[in-house]
XYZ file of C-alpha atoms in Angstrom:
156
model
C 0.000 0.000 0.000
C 0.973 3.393 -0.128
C 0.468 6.899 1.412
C -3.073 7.581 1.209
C -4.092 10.169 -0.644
C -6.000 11.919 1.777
C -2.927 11.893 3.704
C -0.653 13.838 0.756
C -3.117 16.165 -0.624
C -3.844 17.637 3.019
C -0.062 18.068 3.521
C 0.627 19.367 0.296
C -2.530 21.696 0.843
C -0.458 23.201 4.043
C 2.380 23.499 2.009
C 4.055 21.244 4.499
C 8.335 20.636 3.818
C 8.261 16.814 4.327
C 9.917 13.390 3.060
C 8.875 10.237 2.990
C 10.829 6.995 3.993
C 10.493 3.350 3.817
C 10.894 1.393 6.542
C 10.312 -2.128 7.431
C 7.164 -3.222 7.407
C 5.690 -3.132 11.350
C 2.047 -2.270 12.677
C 2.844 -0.202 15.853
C 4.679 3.045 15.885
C 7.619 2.229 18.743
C 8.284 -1.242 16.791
C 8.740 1.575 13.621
C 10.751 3.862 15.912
C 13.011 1.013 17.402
C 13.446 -0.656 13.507
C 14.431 2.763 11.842
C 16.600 3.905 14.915
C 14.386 7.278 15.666
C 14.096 8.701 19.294
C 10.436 7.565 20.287
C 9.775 11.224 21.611
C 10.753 11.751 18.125
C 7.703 9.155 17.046
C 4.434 10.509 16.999
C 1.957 7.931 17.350
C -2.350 8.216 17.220
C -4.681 7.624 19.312
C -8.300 7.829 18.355
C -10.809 8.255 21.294
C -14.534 8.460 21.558
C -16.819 10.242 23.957
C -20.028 11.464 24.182
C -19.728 14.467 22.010
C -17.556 12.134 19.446
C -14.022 11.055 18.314
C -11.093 12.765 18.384
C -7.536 12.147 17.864
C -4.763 12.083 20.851
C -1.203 12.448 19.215
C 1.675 11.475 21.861
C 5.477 10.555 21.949
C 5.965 6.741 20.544
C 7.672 5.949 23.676
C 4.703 6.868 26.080
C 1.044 6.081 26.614
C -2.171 8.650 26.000
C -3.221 8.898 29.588
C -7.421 9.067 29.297
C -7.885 10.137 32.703
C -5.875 13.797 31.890
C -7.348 13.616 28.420
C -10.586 13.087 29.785
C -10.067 16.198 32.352
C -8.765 18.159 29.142
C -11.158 17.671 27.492
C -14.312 17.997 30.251
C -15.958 14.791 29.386
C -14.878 10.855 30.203
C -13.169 9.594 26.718
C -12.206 5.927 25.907
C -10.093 4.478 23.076
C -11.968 3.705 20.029
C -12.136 0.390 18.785
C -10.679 -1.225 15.418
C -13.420 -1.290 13.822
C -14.655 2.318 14.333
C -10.932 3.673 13.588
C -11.061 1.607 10.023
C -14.322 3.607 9.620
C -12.510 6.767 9.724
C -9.418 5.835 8.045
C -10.770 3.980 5.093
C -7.781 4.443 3.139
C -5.391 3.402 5.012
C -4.040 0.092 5.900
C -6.335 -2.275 8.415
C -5.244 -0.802 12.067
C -3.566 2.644 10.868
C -4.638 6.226 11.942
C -2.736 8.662 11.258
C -1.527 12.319 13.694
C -3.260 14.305 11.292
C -6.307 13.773 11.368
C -7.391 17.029 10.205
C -7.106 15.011 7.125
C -10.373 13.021 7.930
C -11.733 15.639 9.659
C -10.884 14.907 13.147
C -10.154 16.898 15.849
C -6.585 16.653 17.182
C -4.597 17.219 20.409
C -0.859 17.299 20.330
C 0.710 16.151 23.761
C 3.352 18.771 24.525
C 6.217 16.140 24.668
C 6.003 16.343 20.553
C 5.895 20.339 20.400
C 9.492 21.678 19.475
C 11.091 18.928 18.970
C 14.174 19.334 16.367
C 12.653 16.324 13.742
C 9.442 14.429 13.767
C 8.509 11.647 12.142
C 4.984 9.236 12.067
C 3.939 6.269 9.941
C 2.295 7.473 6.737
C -0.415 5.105 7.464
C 0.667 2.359 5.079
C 3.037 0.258 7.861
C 5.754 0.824 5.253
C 6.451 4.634 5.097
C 7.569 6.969 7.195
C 6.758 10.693 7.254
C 9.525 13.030 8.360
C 9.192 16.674 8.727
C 10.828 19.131 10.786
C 9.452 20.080 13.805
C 8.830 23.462 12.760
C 6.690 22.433 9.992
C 4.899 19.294 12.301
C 4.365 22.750 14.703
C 3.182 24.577 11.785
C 0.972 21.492 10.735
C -1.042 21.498 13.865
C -0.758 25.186 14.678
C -4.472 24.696 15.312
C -4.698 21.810 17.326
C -5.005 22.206 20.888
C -2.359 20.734 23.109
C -1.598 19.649 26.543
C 0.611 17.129 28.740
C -1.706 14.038 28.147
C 0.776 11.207 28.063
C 3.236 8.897 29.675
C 6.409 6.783 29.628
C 5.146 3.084 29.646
């Protein structure tokens, strides 16, 4: 499979600087990180979560865990993590279990944890499990300029 579409025109829409890179195929983003020898603070992973009012996307260091509890204090109702089935719902283009940090794509609401903001590279599976995105983290700043953000995560 490759990049989705939905995936490249929205970043090439934002003008976002960015290059893709194969990597081995793998389905989970610190397996990706480990395999490819990137930081996992570097590795920004998704989490989609549901709630009353909806789903929404939690985007968090590789190397932690979106913590619901502060999400769900963040974000002033309880949220739990959406199941496979309702994330291949969203993300029909992209390979069985993938969702992808921007999910402004699909038109999801994101939160960046704060771990990700400023760092000096970022990088996140293009949602094929055989590409990696890499940007700098300027631009991944500048790609979710909008999206609110707060300490939400945690080192497993």
């Amino acid at each position: 499979m490759t990049i989705p579409m939905t995936l490249q025109e929205y970043l090439r829409s934002c003008d976002i600087d960015f290059e893709e890179l194969p990597h081995p195929r793998e389905t989970t983003a610190s397996r990706i990180a480990e395999k490819s020898h990137i930081s996992g603070d570097r590795m920004a992973k998704a989490v989609m979560l549901q709630s009353d009012s909806g789903y929404r996307l939690a985007v968090v260091p590789s190397s932690c865990d979106a913590d619901l509890e502060q999400l769900s204090q963040l974000l002033h109702e309880k949220v739990a993590l959406a199941s496979e089935q309702q994330i291949q719902e969203h993300f029909r283009d992209c390979d069985p279990g993938a969702t992808s940090p921007v999910g402004q794509a699909w038109g999801l609401q994101v939160y960046v944890d704060d771990m990700l903001r400023h760092q000096p590279d970022v990088y996140f599976d293009a949602s094929d499990h055989e590409t990696l995105i890499h940007m700098s983290g300027r631009e991944f700043d500048r790609l979710m300029h909008d999206s609110p953000h707060g300490r939400f995560s945690r080192h497993y």
